[in-house]
Coordinates of N, CA and C in Angstrom, one line a residue:
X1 N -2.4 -11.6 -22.2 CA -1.2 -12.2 -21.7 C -0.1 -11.2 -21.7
X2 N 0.2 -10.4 -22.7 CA 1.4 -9.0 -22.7 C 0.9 -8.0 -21.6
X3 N -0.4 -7.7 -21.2 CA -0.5 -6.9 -20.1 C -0.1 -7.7 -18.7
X4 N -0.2 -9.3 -18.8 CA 0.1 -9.7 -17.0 C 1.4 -9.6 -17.5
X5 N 2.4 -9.7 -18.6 CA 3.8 -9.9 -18.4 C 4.3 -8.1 -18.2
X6 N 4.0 -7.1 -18.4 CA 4.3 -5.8 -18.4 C 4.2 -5.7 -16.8
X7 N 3.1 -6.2 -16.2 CA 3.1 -5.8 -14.9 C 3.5 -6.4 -14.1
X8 N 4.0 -7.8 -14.2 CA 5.1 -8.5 -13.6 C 6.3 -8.0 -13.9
X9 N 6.7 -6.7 -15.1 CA 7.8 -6.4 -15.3 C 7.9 -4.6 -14.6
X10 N 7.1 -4.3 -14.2 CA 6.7 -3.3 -13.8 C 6.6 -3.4 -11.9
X11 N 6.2 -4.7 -11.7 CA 6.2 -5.1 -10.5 C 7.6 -5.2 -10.0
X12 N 8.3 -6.1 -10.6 CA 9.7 -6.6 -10.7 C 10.5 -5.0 -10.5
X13 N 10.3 -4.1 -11.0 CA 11.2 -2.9 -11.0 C 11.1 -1.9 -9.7
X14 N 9.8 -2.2 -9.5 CA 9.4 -1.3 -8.0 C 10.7 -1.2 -6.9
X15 N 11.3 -2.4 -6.7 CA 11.9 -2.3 -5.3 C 13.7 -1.7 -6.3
X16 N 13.7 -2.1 -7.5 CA 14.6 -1.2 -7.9 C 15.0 0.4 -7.7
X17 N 13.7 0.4 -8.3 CA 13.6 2.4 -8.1 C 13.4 2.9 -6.8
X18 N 13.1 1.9 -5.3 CA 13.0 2.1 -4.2 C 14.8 2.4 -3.3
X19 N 15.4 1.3 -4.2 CA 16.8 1.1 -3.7 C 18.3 1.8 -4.0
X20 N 17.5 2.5 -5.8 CA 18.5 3.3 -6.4 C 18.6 4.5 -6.0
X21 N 17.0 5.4 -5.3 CA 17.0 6.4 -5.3 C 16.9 6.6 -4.1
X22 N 18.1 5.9 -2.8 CA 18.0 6.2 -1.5 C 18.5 7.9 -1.4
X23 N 17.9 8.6 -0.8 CA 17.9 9.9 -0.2 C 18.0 11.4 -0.9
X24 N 17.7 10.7 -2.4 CA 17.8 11.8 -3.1 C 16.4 11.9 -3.7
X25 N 16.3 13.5 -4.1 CA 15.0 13.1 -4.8 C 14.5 12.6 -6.1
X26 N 13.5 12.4 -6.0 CA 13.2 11.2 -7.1 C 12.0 11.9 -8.0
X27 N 11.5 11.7 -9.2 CA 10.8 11.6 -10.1 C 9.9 11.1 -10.1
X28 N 9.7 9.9 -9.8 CA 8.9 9.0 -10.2 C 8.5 8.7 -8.4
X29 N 7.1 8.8 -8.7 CA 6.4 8.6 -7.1 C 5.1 7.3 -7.3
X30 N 5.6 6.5 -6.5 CA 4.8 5.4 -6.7 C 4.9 4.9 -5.4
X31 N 3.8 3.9 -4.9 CA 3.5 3.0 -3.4 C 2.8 1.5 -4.3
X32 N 3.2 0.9 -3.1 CA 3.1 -0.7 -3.5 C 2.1 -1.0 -2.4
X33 N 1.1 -1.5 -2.4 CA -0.1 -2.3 -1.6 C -0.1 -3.3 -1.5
X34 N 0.4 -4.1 -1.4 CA 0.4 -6.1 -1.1 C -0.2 -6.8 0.1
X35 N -1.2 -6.8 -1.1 CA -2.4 -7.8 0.4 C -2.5 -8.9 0.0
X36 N -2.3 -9.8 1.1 CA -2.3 -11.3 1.3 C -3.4 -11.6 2.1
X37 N -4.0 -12.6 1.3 CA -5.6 -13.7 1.2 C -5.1 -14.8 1.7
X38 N -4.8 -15.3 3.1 CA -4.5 -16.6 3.2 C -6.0 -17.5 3.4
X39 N -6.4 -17.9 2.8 CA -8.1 -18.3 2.6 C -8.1 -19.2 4.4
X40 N -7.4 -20.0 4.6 CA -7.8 -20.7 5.8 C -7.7 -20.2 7.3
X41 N -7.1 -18.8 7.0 CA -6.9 -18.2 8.3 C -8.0 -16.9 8.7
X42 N -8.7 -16.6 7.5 CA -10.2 -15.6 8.0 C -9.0 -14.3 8.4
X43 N -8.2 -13.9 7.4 CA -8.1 -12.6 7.6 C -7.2 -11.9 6.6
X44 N -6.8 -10.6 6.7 CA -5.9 -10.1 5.7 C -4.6 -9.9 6.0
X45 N -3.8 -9.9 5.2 CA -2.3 -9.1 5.8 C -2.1 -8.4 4.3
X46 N -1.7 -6.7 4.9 CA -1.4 -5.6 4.0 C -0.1 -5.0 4.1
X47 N 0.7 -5.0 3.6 CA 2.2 -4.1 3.6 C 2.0 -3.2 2.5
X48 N 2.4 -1.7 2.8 CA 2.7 -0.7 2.4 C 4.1 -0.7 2.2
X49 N 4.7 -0.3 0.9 CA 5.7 0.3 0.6 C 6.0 1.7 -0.3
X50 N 6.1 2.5 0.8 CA 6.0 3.7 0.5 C 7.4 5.0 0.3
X51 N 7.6 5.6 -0.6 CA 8.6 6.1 -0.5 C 8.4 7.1 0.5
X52 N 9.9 7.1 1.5 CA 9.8 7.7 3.2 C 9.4 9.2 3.5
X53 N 10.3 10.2 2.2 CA 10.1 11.4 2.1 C 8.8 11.5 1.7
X54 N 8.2 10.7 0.6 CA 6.7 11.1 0.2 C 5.9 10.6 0.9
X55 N 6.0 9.8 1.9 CA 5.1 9.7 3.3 C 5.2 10.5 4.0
X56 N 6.2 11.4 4.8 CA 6.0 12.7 5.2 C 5.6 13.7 4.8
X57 N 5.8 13.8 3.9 CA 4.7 14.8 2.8 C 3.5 14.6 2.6
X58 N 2.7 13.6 2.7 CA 1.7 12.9 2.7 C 1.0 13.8 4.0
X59 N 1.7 13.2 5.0 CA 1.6 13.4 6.2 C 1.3 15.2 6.9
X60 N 1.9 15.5 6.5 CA 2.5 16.9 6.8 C 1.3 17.6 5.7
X61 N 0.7 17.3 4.4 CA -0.6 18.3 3.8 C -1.3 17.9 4.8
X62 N -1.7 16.4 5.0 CA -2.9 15.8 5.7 C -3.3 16.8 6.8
X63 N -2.2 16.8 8.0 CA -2.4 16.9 9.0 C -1.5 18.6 9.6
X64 N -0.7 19.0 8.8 CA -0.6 20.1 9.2 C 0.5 19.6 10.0
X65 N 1.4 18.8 10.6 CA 2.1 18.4 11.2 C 3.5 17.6 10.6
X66 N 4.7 18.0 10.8 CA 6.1 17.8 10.2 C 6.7 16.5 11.2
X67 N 6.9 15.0 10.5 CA 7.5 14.4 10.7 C 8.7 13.7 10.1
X68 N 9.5 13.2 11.2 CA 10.7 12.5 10.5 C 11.0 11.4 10.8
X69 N 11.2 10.3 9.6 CA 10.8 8.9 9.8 C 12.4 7.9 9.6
X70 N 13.0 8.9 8.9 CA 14.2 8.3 8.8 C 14.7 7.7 10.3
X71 N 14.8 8.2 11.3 CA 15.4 7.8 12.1 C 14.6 6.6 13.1
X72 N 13.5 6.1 12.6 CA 13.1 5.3 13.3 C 11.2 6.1 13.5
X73 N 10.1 5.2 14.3 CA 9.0 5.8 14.2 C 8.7 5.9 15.5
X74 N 7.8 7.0 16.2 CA 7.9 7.0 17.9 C 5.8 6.9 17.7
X75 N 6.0 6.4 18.6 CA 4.4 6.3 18.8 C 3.6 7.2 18.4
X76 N 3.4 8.2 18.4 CA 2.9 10.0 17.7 C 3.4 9.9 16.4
X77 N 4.5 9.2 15.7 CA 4.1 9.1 14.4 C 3.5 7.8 14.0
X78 N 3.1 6.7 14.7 CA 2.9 5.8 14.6 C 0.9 5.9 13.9
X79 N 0.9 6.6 14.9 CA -0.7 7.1 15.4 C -0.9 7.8 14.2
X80 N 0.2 8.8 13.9 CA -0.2 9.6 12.5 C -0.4 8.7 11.1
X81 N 0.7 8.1 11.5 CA 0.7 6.9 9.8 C -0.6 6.2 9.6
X82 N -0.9 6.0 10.7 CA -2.1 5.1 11.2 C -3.3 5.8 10.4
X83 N -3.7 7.2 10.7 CA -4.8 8.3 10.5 C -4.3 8.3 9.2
X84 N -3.4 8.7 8.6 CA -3.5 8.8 6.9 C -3.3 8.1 6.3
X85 N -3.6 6.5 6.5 CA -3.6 5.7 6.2 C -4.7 4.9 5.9
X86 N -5.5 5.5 6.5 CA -7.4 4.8 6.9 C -7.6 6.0 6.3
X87 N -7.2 7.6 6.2 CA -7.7 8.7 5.3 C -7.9 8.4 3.9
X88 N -6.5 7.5 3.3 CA -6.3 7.7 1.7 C -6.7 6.2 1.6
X89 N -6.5 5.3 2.2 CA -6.7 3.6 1.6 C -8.1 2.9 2.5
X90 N -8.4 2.2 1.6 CA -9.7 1.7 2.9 C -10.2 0.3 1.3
X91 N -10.3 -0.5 2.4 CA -10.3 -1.8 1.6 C -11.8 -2.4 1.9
X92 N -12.5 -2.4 1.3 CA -13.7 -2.7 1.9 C -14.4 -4.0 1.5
X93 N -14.5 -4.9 2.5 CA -15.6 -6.5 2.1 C -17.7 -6.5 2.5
X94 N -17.5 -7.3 2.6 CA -18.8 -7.5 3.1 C -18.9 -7.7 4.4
X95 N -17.7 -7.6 5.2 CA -17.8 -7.9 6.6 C -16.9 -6.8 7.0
X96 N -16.9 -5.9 8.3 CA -16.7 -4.9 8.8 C -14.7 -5.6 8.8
X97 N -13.9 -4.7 9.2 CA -12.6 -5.0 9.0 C -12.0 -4.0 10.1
X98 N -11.3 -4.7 10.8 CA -10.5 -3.4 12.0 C -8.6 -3.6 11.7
X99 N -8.1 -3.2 11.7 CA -7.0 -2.9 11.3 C -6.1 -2.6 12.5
X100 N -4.9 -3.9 12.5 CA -3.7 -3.5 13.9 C -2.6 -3.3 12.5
X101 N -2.0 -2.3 13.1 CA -0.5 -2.4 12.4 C 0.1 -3.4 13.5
X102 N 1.0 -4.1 12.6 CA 2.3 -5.0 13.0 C 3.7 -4.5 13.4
X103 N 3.7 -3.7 11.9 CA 5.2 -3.4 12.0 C 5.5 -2.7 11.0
X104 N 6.1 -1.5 11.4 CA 7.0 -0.5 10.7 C 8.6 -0.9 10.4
X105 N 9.4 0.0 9.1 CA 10.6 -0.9 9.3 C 11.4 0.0 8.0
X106 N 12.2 0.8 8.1 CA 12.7 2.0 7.2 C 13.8 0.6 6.2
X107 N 13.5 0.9 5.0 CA 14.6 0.8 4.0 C 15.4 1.6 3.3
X108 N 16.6 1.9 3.5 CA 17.3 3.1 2.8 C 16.2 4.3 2.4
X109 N 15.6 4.4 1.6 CA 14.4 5.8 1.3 C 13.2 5.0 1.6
X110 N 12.6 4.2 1.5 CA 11.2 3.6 2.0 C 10.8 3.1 3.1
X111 N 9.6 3.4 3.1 CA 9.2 2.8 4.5 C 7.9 1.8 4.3
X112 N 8.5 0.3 4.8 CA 7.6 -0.6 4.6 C 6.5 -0.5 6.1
X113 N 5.0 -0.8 5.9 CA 4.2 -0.6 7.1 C 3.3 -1.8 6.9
X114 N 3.3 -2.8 8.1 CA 2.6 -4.0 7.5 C 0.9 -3.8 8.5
X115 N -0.2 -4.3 8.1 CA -1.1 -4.1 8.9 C -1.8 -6.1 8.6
X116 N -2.6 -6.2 9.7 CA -3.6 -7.2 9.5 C -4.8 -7.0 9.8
X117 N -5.7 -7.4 9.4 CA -7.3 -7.6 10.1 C -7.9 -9.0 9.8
X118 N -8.5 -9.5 10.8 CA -9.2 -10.5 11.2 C -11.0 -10.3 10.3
X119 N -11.3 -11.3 10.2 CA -12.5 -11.9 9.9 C -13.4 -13.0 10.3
X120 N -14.9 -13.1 10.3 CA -15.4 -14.2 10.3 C -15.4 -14.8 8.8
X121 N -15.9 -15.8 8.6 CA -16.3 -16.5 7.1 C -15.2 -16.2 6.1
X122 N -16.0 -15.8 5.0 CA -15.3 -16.1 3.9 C -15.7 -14.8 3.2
X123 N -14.9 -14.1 2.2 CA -15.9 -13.1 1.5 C -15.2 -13.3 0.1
X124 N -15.8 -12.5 -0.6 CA -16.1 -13.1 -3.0 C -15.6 -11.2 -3.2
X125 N -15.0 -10.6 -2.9 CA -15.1 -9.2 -3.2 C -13.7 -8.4 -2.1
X126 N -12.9 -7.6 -2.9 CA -12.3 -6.6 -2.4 C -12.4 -5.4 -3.2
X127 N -13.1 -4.9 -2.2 CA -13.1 -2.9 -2.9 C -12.5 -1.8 -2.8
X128 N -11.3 -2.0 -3.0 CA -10.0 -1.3 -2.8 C -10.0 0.7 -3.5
X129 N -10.0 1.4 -2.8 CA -10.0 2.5 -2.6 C -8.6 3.1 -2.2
X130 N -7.4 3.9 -3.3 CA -6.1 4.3 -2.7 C -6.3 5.6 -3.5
X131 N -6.4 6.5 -2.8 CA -5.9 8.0 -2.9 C -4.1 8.4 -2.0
X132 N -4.0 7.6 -2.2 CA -2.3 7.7 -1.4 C -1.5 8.9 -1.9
X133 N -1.4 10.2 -1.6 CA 0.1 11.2 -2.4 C -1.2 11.0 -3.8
X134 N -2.0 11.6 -3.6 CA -2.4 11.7 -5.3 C -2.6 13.2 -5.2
X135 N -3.3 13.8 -4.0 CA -3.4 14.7 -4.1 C -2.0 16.2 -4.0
X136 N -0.7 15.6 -3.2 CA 0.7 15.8 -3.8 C 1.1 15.8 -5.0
X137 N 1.2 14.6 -5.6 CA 2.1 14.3 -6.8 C 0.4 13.5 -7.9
X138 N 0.5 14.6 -9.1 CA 0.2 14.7 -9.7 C 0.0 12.9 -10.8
X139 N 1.3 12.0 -10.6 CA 1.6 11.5 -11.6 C 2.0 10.3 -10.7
X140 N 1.3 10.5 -9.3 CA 1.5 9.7 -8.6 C 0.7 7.7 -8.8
X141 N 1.3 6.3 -8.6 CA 0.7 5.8 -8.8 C 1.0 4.9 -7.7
X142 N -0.3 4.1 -7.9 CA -0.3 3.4 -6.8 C -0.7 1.7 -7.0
X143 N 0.1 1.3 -7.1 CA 0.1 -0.3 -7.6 C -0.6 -1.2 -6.2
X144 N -1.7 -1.8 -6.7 CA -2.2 -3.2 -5.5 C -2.2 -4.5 -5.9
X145 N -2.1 -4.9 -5.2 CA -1.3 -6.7 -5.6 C -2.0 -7.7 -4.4
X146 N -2.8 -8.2 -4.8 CA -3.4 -9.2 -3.7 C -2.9 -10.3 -4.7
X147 N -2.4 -11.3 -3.6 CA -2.2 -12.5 -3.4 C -3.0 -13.5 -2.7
X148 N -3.3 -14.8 -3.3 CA -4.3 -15.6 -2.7 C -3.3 -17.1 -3.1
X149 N -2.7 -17.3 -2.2 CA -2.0 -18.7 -2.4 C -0.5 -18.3 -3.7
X150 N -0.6 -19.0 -4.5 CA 0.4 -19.2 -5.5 C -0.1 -18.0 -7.2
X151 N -1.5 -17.6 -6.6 CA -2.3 -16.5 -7.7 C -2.0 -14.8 -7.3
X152 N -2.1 -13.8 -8.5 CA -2.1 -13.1 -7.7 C -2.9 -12.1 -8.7
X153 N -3.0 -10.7 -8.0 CA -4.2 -10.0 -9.5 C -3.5 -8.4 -9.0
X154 N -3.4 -7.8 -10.0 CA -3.4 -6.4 -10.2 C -3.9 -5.5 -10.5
X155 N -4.2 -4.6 -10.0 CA -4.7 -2.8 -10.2 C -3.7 -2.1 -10.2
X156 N -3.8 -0.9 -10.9 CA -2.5 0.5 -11.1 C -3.8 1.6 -10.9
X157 N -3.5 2.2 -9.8 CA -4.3 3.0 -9.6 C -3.4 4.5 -9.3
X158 N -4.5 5.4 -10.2 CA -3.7 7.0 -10.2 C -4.6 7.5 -9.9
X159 N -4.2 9.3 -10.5 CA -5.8 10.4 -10.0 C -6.4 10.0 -11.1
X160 N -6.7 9.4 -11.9 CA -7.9 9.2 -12.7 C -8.9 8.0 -12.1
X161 N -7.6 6.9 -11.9 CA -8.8 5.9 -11.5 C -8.0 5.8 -10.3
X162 N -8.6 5.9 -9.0 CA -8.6 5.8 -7.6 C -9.0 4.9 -7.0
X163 N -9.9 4.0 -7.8 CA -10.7 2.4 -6.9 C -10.8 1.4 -7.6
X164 N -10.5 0.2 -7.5 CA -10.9 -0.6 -8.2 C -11.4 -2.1 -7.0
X165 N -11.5 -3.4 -7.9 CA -12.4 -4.6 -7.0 C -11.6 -5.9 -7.8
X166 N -11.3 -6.7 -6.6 CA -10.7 -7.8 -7.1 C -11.5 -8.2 -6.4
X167 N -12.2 -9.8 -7.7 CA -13.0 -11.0 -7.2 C -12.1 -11.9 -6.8
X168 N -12.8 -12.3 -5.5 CA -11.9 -13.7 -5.4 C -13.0 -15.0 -5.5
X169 N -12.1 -15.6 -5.5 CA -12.4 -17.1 -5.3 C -13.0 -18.1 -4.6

């Protein structure tokens, strides 16, 4: 019970440290994964919240290519977000998964990136794989948070442990 209240308290601070540290740099390097399970609609919805500078940096080892997100995203970085994003995260079921981004959307230093994918049936298993900025930042973490109705389950994922599996329901 003290570990779900730590990470509700640890959850709870995320968009703090997102808000206080607009445009300077920061210490502390973390990304938020929030995937939503709506059981009757056969599909997922995933938002990224990622700090903006350390997505360009992301970006820029990946790919050898220098982007800038502050000012809004143009289709060539859309396309890039897209590629290192399927590079470092990949969510895997029992049923194949294709991925549309929705919508991008700058917050003061972060940049939220929402994605969905469709399904048939139903599936018992998420195998969540985030190497996000791990190979940048050292101390980097990467929090996932699936949501299924009014429930919800967490992983803290770093360079040590890079994948983990939530059962559902």
């Amino acid at each position: 019970m003290k570990a779900i209240e730590r990470w509700k308290s640890i959850v709870f601070l995320i968009p703090i440290l997102f808000i206080t540290g607009a445009m300077v740099p920061h210490a502390i390097h973390i990304s938020v994964m929030d995937i939503s399970y709506p059981v009757e609609s056969y599909g997922l919805r995933v938002k990224y919240k990622i700090f903006t500078d350390d997505l360009e940096a992301g970006i820029r080892a990946s790919s050898g290519e220098i982007i800038a997100l502050q000012d809004g995203i143009s289709r060539d970085e859309s396309v890039r977000i897209k590629t290192y994003l399927q590079e470092k995260c990949q969510i895997e079921t029992s049923q194949a998964l294709s991925w549309e981004i929705e919508s991008y959307e700058n917050q003061s230093d972060a940049t939220l990136i929402q994605l969905r994918a469709a399904f048939t049936g139903s599936i018992s298993q998420l195998h969540i794989s985030n190497s996000l900025l791990i190979d940048l930042f050292p101390t980097q973490r990467n929090i996932v948070r699936l949501r299924i109705g009014e429930r919800q389950q967490l992983l803290s994922l770093s360079a040590k442990k890079q994948k983990g599996t939530f059962r559902l329901p």
